[in-house]
């Protein structure tokens, strides 16, 4: 299994930048693509795809969200954060059988 | 517009078999590159991928649960199914189905169905 490691929680002031990290124990790059995706899950709701293949914005997602990284180190950035961004954020790899990170709970101060 | 909706028994007893149905619209599981995946989430915990089925009937399972899982599809009726045998309380969770494409990202999710295993 490819293991994805995320920090459990992050607190950021309204209007500032939030950077959420995801580290893998194996390289998730393959033929020029990084098979890393990011999801947002608000309480009581299903997850929503934000970023796919490390840096591509999913349909309908505001440009405040961005992703970068390759190999084993990836980040999701929200800039600037809004109150509605309070949620848990998960990374997921699809280089091998899918696995998810444990999630980072974002608090907006 | 892609939509998915999960349905299940709500509650079942330990050792029983859990049968879940995902009914979807806006895509076809006979289309090249399309697939449906199942993911679950115990209350207050993270996401666990369970299984994927593809347009060509290729199937993949989470190795930690593989012996207990069976995924299948009914292309004509736009449905996908998941069975989990010999359930116990650890299988209590919200179960989601999601549409997947060639990069196996879960692009569209259903609202989830809560399954409780209790005697």
CSV table of C-alpha atoms in Angstrom, one decimal:
chain,number,residue,atom,x,y,z
A,1,UNK,CA,0.0,0.0,0.0
A,2,UNK,CA,1.0,3.6,-0.6
A,3,UNK,CA,0.7,5.4,2.7
A,4,UNK,CA,-0.3,9.1,2.7
A,5,UNK,CA,0.6,11.3,5.7
A,6,UNK,CA,-1.2,14.5,6.6
A,7,UNK,CA,-1.1,16.7,9.6
A,8,UNK,CA,-4.3,16.3,11.6
A,9,UNK,CA,-5.2,20.0,11.9
A,10,UNK,CA,-4.4,23.5,10.8
A,11,UNK,CA,-5.7,26.9,12.0
A,12,UNK,CA,-5.5,29.9,9.7
A,13,UNK,CA,-6.8,33.4,10.0
A,14,UNK,CA,-9.5,34.6,7.7
A,15,UNK,CA,-8.0,36.0,4.5
A,16,UNK,CA,-4.7,34.4,5.0
A,17,UNK,CA,-3.1,31.5,3.2
A,18,UNK,CA,-3.6,27.9,4.2
A,19,UNK,CA,-1.1,25.2,3.1
A,20,UNK,CA,-1.9,21.6,3.6
A,21,UNK,CA,0.7,19.0,3.0
A,22,UNK,CA,0.5,15.3,2.0
A,23,UNK,CA,3.6,13.1,1.9
A,24,UNK,CA,3.7,9.6,0.4
A,25,UNK,CA,6.0,6.7,1.2
A,26,UNK,CA,6.3,5.9,-2.5
A,27,UNK,CA,6.6,7.9,-5.7
A,28,UNK,CA,3.2,8.5,-7.2
A,29,UNK,CA,4.5,9.9,-10.5
A,30,UNK,CA,3.9,7.9,-13.7
A,31,UNK,CA,4.6,8.9,-17.3
A,32,UNK,CA,4.7,12.6,-16.5
A,33,UNK,CA,1.7,12.8,-14.2
A,34,UNK,CA,1.5,12.8,-10.5
A,35,UNK,CA,-1.4,10.6,-9.4
A,36,UNK,CA,-2.4,12.7,-6.4
A,37,UNK,CA,-5.9,14.2,-5.9
A,38,UNK,CA,-7.4,16.5,-3.2
A,39,UNK,CA,-10.9,16.5,-1.7
A,40,UNK,CA,-12.8,18.8,0.6
A,41,UNK,CA,-15.4,17.4,3.0
A,42,UNK,CA,-17.6,19.6,5.1
A,43,UNK,CA,-19.4,18.2,8.1
A,44,UNK,CA,-22.4,16.0,7.1
A,45,UNK,CA,-21.5,16.1,3.4
A,46,UNK,CA,-19.9,13.9,0.9
A,47,UNK,CA,-16.3,14.7,-0.2
A,48,UNK,CA,-15.9,16.9,-3.2
A,49,UNK,CA,-13.0,16.8,-5.7
A,50,UNK,CA,-10.9,19.9,-5.6
A,51,UNK,CA,-7.7,19.1,-7.4
A,52,UNK,CA,-6.7,16.2,-9.6
A,53,UNK,CA,-3.3,15.0,-10.9
A,54,UNK,CA,-1.6,17.2,-8.3
A,55,UNK,CA,-2.3,20.6,-9.9
A,56,UNK,CA,-5.5,20.6,-12.0
A,57,UNK,CA,-8.5,22.5,-10.7
A,58,UNK,CA,-11.7,20.4,-10.8
A,59,UNK,CA,-14.7,21.8,-12.5
A,60,UNK,CA,-16.5,24.6,-10.6
A,61,UNK,CA,-13.7,25.0,-8.0
A,62,UNK,CA,-12.6,28.6,-7.3
A,63,UNK,CA,-9.1,29.6,-8.2
A,64,UNK,CA,-8.3,30.3,-4.5
A,65,UNK,CA,-7.6,26.6,-4.4
A,66,UNK,CA,-4.3,25.3,-6.0
A,67,UNK,CA,-2.2,22.2,-5.8
A,68,UNK,CA,1.4,21.5,-6.4
A,69,UNK,CA,4.0,18.8,-5.9
A,70,UNK,CA,5.5,15.7,-7.4
A,71,UNK,CA,7.0,12.4,-6.4
A,72,UNK,CA,6.3,12.1,-2.7
A,73,UNK,CA,5.5,15.6,-1.6
A,74,UNK,CA,2.3,17.5,-2.3
A,75,UNK,CA,0.6,20.6,-1.1
A,76,UNK,CA,-2.9,22.0,-1.3
A,77,UNK,CA,-3.0,25.8,-0.9
A,78,UNK,CA,-6.1,28.0,-0.2
A,79,UNK,CA,-5.4,31.7,-0.7
A,80,UNK,CA,-7.1,33.6,0.6
A,81,UNK,CA,-9.1,31.4,3.0
A,82,UNK,CA,-12.8,32.1,3.6
A,83,UNK,CA,-15.0,31.1,6.5
A,84,UNK,CA,-16.8,28.6,4.2
A,85,UNK,CA,-13.5,26.7,3.8
A,86,UNK,CA,-13.8,25.2,7.2
A,87,UNK,CA,-13.7,21.5,6.4
A,88,UNK,CA,-11.5,18.4,6.4
A,89,UNK,CA,-9.2,18.0,3.4
A,90,UNK,CA,-8.0,14.6,2.2
A,91,UNK,CA,-5.4,13.7,-0.3
A,92,UNK,CA,-5.7,10.5,-2.4
A,93,UNK,CA,-3.3,8.7,-4.6
A,94,UNK,CA,-4.2,6.5,-7.6
A,95,UNK,CA,-0.7,5.5,-8.7
A,96,UNK,CA,-1.5,2.1,-7.2
A,97,UNK,CA,-4.7,0.8,-5.6
A,98,UNK,CA,-6.3,4.0,-4.2
A,99,UNK,CA,-5.5,5.1,-0.7
A,100,UNK,CA,-6.4,8.3,1.2
A,101,UNK,CA,-4.6,10.4,3.7
A,102,UNK,CA,-6.0,10.6,7.2
A,103,UNK,CA,-7.3,14.2,6.6
A,104,UNK,CA,-6.4,17.7,7.7
A,105,UNK,CA,-9.1,19.6,9.6
A,106,UNK,CA,-8.9,23.3,8.7
A,107,UNK,CA,-10.1,25.8,11.2
A,108,UNK,CA,-10.6,29.4,10.2
A,109,UNK,CA,-9.7,31.9,13.0
B,1,UNK,CA,-25.3,16.1,-15.0
B,2,UNK,CA,-23.8,13.3,-13.1
B,3,UNK,CA,-25.6,12.0,-10.0
B,4,UNK,CA,-25.1,8.9,-7.8
B,5,UNK,CA,-27.3,7.6,-5.0
B,6,UNK,CA,-26.5,4.8,-2.6
B,7,UNK,CA,-29.0,2.6,-1.0
B,8,UNK,CA,-28.6,-0.1,1.7
B,9,UNK,CA,-30.3,-1.9,4.6
B,10,UNK,CA,-29.6,0.8,7.2
B,11,UNK,CA,-29.1,-1.8,10.0
B,12,UNK,CA,-28.0,-5.4,10.0
B,13,UNK,CA,-26.7,-7.9,12.4
B,14,UNK,CA,-23.1,-9.3,12.8
B,15,UNK,CA,-22.2,-12.1,10.4
B,16,UNK,CA,-24.8,-11.1,7.9
B,17,UNK,CA,-24.0,-10.0,4.3
B,18,UNK,CA,-24.3,-6.3,3.5
B,19,UNK,CA,-25.7,-5.5,0.1
B,20,UNK,CA,-25.3,-2.0,-1.3
B,21,UNK,CA,-26.7,-0.5,-4.5
B,22,UNK,CA,-25.4,2.6,-6.3
B,23,UNK,CA,-27.9,4.1,-8.8
B,24,UNK,CA,-26.4,6.7,-11.1
B,25,UNK,CA,-27.2,8.9,-14.1
B,26,UNK,CA,-25.3,11.2,-16.4
B,27,UNK,CA,-22.8,8.6,-17.5
B,28,UNK,CA,-22.7,4.9,-18.6
B,29,UNK,CA,-20.7,2.1,-17.3
B,30,UNK,CA,-20.5,0.8,-20.8
B,31,UNK,CA,-18.5,3.9,-21.9
B,32,UNK,CA,-14.7,3.4,-22.3
B,33,UNK,CA,-12.8,4.6,-19.3
B,34,UNK,CA,-15.7,4.9,-16.9
B,35,UNK,CA,-15.9,3.2,-13.5
B,36,UNK,CA,-17.6,3.3,-10.1
B,37,UNK,CA,-15.9,3.0,-6.8
B,38,UNK,CA,-17.0,2.4,-3.3
B,39,UNK,CA,-15.6,4.2,-0.3
B,40,UNK,CA,-16.6,4.1,3.4
B,41,UNK,CA,-16.2,6.4,6.3
B,42,UNK,CA,-16.9,5.4,10.0
B,43,UNK,CA,-18.4,8.3,11.9
B,44,UNK,CA,-15.7,10.9,12.8
B,45,UNK,CA,-13.0,9.0,10.9
B,46,UNK,CA,-11.3,9.1,7.5
B,47,UNK,CA,-12.0,7.6,4.1
B,48,UNK,CA,-11.3,4.0,3.2
B,49,UNK,CA,-11.4,2.8,-0.4
B,50,UNK,CA,-13.2,-0.5,-0.8
B,51,UNK,CA,-13.5,-1.5,-4.5
B,52,UNK,CA,-13.7,-0.3,-8.1
B,53,UNK,CA,-15.4,-1.7,-11.2
B,54,UNK,CA,-14.7,-0.5,-14.7
B,55,UNK,CA,-16.5,-0.4,-18.0
B,56,UNK,CA,-14.8,-3.6,-19.1
B,57,UNK,CA,-15.8,-5.4,-15.9
B,58,UNK,CA,-12.3,-5.2,-14.5
B,59,UNK,CA,-12.5,-5.2,-10.7
B,60,UNK,CA,-10.1,-4.1,-8.0
B,61,UNK,CA,-10.4,-4.6,-4.2
B,62,UNK,CA,-8.9,-3.3,-1.1
B,63,UNK,CA,-6.4,-6.1,-0.1
B,64,UNK,CA,-7.3,-5.8,3.6
B,65,UNK,CA,-11.0,-6.7,2.8
B,66,UNK,CA,-10.7,-8.5,-0.5
B,67,UNK,CA,-11.9,-11.9,0.8
B,68,UNK,CA,-15.2,-10.3,1.9
B,69,UNK,CA,-16.0,-8.0,-1.0
B,70,UNK,CA,-17.8,-8.5,-4.3
B,71,UNK,CA,-18.4,-5.6,-6.7
B,72,UNK,CA,-20.6,-5.9,-9.7
B,73,UNK,CA,-22.6,-3.8,-12.2
B,74,UNK,CA,-25.8,-3.8,-14.2
B,75,UNK,CA,-25.0,-1.5,-17.1
B,76,UNK,CA,-28.5,-1.6,-18.5
B,77,UNK,CA,-30.0,-0.2,-15.4
B,78,UNK,CA,-27.1,2.2,-14.5
B,79,UNK,CA,-26.4,0.5,-11.2
B,80,UNK,CA,-23.3,-0.8,-9.4
B,81,UNK,CA,-23.4,-3.1,-6.4
B,82,UNK,CA,-21.2,-4.0,-3.5
B,83,UNK,CA,-21.5,-7.0,-1.2
B,84,UNK,CA,-19.6,-7.4,2.1
B,85,UNK,CA,-19.9,-10.7,3.8
B,86,UNK,CA,-19.6,-11.6,7.5
B,87,UNK,CA,-20.1,-8.0,8.7
B,88,UNK,CA,-19.2,-7.0,12.2
B,89,UNK,CA,-19.4,-3.7,14.2
B,90,UNK,CA,-16.3,-2.4,12.6
B,91,UNK,CA,-18.2,-2.2,9.3
B,92,UNK,CA,-20.5,0.4,10.7
B,93,UNK,CA,-19.9,3.4,8.4
B,94,UNK,CA,-21.3,5.7,5.8
B,95,UNK,CA,-20.8,4.1,2.4
B,96,UNK,CA,-20.3,6.2,-0.7
B,97,UNK,CA,-20.2,5.4,-4.3
B,98,UNK,CA,-18.3,7.6,-6.7
B,99,UNK,CA,-17.7,7.9,-10.5
B,100,UNK,CA,-14.1,7.3,-11.5
B,101,UNK,CA,-12.3,7.9,-14.8
B,102,UNK,CA,-9.0,6.9,-16.2
B,103,UNK,CA,-6.9,8.6,-13.5
B,104,UNK,CA,-9.0,6.9,-10.8
B,105,UNK,CA,-9.9,10.1,-9.2
B,106,UNK,CA,-13.3,10.1,-7.5
B,107,UNK,CA,-14.9,12.9,-9.5
B,108,UNK,CA,-18.5,12.7,-8.4
B,109,UNK,CA,-19.8,11.3,-5.1
B,110,UNK,CA,-23.2,10.2,-3.9
B,111,UNK,CA,-24.6,11.5,-0.6
B,112,UNK,CA,-23.8,8.3,1.2
B,113,UNK,CA,-25.8,5.7,3.0
B,114,UNK,CA,-25.3,5.0,6.7
B,115,UNK,CA,-25.0,1.3,7.6
B,116,UNK,CA,-25.1,0.2,11.2
B,117,UNK,CA,-24.0,-3.3,12.3
B,118,UNK,CA,-25.5,-4.1,15.6
B,119,UNK,CA,-26.9,-7.1,17.5
